Structure formats: structure tokens, C-alpha cells
mmCIF file of N, CA and C in Angstrom:
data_model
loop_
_atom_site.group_PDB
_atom_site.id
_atom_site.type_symbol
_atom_site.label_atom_id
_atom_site.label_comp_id
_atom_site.label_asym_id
_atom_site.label_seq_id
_atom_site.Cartn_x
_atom_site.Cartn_y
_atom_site.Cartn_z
ATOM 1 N N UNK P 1 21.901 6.947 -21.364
ATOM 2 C CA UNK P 1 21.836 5.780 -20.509
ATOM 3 C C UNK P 1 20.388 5.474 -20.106
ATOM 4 N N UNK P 2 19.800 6.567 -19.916
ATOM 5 C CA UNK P 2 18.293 6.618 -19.259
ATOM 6 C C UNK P 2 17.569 5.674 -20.960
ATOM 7 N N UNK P 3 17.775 5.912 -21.855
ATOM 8 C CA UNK P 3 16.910 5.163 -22.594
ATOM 9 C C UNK P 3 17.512 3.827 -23.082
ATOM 10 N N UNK P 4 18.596 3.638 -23.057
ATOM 11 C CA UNK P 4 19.443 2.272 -23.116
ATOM 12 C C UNK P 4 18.487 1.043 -21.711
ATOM 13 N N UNK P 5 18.079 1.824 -20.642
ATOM 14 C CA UNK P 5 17.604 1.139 -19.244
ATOM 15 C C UNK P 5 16.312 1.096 -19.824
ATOM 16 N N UNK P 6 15.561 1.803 -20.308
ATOM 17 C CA UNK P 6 14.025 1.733 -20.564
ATOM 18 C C UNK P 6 13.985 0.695 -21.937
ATOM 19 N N UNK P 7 14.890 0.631 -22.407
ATOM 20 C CA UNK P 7 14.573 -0.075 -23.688
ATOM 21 C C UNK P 7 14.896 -1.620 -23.420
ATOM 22 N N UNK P 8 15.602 -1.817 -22.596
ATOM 23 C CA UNK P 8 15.747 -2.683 -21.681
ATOM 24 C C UNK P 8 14.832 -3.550 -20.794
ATOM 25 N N UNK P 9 14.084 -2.507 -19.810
ATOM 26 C CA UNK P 9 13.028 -3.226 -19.437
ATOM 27 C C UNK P 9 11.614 -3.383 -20.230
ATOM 28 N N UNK P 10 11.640 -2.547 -21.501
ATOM 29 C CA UNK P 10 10.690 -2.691 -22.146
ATOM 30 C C UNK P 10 10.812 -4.468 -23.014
ATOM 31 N N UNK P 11 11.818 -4.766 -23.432
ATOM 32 C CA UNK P 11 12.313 -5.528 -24.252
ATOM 33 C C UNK P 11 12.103 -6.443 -23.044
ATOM 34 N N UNK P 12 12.298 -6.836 -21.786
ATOM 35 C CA UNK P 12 12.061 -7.798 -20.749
ATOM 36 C C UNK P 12 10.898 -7.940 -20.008
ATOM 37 N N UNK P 13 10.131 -7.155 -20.480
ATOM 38 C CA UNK P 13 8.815 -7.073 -19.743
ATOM 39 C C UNK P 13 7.916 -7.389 -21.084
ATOM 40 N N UNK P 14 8.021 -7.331 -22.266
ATOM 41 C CA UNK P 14 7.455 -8.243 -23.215
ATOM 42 C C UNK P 14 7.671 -8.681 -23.594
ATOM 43 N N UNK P 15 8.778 -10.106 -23.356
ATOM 44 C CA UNK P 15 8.653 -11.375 -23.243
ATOM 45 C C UNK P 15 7.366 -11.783 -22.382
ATOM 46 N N UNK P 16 7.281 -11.490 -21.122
ATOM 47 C CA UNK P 16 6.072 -11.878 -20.452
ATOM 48 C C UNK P 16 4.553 -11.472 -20.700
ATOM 49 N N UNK P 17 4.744 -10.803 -21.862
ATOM 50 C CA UNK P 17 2.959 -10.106 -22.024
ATOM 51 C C UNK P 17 2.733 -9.282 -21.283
ATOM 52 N N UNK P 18 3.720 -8.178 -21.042
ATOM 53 C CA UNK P 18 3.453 -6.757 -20.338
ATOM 54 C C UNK P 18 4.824 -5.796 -21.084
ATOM 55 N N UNK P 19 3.754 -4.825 -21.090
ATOM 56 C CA UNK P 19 4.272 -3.332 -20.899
ATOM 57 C C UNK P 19 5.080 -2.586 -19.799
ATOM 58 N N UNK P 20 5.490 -1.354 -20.223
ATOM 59 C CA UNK P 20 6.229 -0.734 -19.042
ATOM 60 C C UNK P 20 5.424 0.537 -19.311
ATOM 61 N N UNK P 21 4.885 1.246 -18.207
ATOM 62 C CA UNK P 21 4.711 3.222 -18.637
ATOM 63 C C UNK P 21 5.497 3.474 -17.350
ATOM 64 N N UNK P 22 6.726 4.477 -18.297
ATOM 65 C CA UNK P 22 7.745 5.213 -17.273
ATOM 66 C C UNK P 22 6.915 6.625 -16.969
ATOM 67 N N UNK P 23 7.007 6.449 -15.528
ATOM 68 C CA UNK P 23 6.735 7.237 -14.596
ATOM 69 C C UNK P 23 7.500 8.573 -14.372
ATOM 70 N N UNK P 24 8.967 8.286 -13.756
ATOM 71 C CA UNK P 24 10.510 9.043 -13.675
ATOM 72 C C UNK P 24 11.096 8.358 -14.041
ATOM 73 N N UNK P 25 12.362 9.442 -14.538
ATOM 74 C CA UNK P 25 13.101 9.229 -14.844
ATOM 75 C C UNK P 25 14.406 10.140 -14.548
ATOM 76 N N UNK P 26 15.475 9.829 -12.837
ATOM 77 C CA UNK P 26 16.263 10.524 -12.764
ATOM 78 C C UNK P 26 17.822 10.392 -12.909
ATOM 79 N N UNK P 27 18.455 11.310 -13.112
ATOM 80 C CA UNK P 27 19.990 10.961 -13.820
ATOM 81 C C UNK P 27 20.331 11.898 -12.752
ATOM 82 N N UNK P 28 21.648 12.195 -12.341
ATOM 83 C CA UNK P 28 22.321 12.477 -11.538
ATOM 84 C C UNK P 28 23.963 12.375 -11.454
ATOM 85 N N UNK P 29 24.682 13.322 -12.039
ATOM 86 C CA UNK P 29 26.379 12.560 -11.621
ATOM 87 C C UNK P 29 25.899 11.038 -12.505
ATOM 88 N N UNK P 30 26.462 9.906 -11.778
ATOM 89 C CA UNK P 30 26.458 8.975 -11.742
ATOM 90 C C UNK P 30 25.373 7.960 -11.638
ATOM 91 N N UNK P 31 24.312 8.304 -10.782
ATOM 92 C CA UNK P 31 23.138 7.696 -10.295
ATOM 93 C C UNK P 31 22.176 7.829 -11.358
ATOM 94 N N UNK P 32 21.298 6.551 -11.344
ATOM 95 C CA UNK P 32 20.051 6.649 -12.336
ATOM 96 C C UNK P 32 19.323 5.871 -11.409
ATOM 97 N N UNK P 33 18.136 6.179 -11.775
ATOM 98 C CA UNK P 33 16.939 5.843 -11.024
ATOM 99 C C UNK P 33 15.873 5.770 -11.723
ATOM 100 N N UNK P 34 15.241 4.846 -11.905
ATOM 101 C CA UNK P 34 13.876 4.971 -12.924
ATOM 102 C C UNK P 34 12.401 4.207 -12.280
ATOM 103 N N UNK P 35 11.087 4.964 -12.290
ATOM 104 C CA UNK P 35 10.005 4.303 -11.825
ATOM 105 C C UNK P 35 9.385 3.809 -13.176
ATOM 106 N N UNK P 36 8.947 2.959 -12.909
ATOM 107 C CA UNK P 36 7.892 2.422 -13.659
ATOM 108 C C UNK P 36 6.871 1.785 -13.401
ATOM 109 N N UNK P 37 5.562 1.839 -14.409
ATOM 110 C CA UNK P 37 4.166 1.170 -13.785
ATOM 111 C C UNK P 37 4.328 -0.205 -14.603
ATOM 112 N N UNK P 38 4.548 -1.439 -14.245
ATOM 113 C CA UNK P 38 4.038 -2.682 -15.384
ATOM 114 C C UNK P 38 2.860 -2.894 -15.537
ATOM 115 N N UNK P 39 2.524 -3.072 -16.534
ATOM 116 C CA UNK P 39 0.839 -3.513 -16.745
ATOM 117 C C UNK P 39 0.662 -4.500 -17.790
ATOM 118 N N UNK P 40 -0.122 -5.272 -17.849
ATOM 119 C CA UNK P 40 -0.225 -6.475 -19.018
ATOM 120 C C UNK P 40 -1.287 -5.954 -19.918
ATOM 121 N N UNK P 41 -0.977 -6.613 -21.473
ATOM 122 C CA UNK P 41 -2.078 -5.934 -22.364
ATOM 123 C C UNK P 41 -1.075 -6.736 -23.799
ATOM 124 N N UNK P 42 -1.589 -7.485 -24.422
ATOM 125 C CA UNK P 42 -1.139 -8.098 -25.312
ATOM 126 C C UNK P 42 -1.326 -7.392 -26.804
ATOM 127 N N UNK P 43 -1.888 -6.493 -26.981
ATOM 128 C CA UNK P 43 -1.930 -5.546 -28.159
ATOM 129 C C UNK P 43 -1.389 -4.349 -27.690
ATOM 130 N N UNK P 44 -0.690 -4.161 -26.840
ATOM 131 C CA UNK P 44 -0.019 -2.788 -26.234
ATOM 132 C C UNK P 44 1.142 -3.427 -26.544
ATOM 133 N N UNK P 45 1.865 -4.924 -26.822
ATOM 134 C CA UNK P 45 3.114 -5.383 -26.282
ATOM 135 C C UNK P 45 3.483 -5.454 -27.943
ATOM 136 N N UNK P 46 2.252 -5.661 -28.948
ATOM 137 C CA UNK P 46 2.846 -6.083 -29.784
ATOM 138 C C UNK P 46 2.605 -5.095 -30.719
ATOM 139 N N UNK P 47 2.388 -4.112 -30.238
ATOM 140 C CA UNK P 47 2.925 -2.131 -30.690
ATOM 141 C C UNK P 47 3.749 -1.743 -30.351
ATOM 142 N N UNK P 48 4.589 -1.942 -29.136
ATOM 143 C CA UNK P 48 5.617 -1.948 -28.443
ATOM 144 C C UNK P 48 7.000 -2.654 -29.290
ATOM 145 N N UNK P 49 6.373 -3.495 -30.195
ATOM 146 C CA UNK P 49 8.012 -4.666 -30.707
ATOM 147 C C UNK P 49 8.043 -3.700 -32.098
ATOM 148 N N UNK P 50 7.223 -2.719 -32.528
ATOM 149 C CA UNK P 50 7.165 -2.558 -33.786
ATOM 150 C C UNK P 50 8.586 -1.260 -34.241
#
């Protein structure tokens, strides 16, 4: 689930010309929780689609 969510905001955060670097990442029972840093960088985004 934890990478189904990251692939997720990765895939939605470059549409806009940014990146994601995951920070945490916690699972629990039921609960997920994830930090992340966004940062913009247009040759980071389009290494990211590859």
C-alpha cells in the first residue's frame, strides 16, 4: 500500500513540475502515514516518468 501512495503522489506532483523525496514512511494495523519533501526541478521530473 505504502508504494501504491508514493507512486501516486509522485505521478501528481509531476504533472506540476515537481518531485516528491519520501522522508517516512509508516504502516501500522491499518494506518499509513507518509512524509514527504516536494521540490521542483524539471530534469528530476522527467527521470522520474522514465
Amino acid at each position: 500500500a505504502l508504494r501504491i501512495i508514493l507512486h501516486s503522489l509522485d505521478q501528481r506532483a509531476a504533472v506540476y513540475q515537481r518531485y516528491i523525496q519520501p522522508l517516512l514512511s509508516v504502516s501500522v494495523d491499518f494506518y499509513i502515514r507518509v512524509f514527504v519533501r516536494v521540490k521542483t526541478g524539471q530534469a528530476v521530473v522527467k527521470n522520474s516518468a522514465r
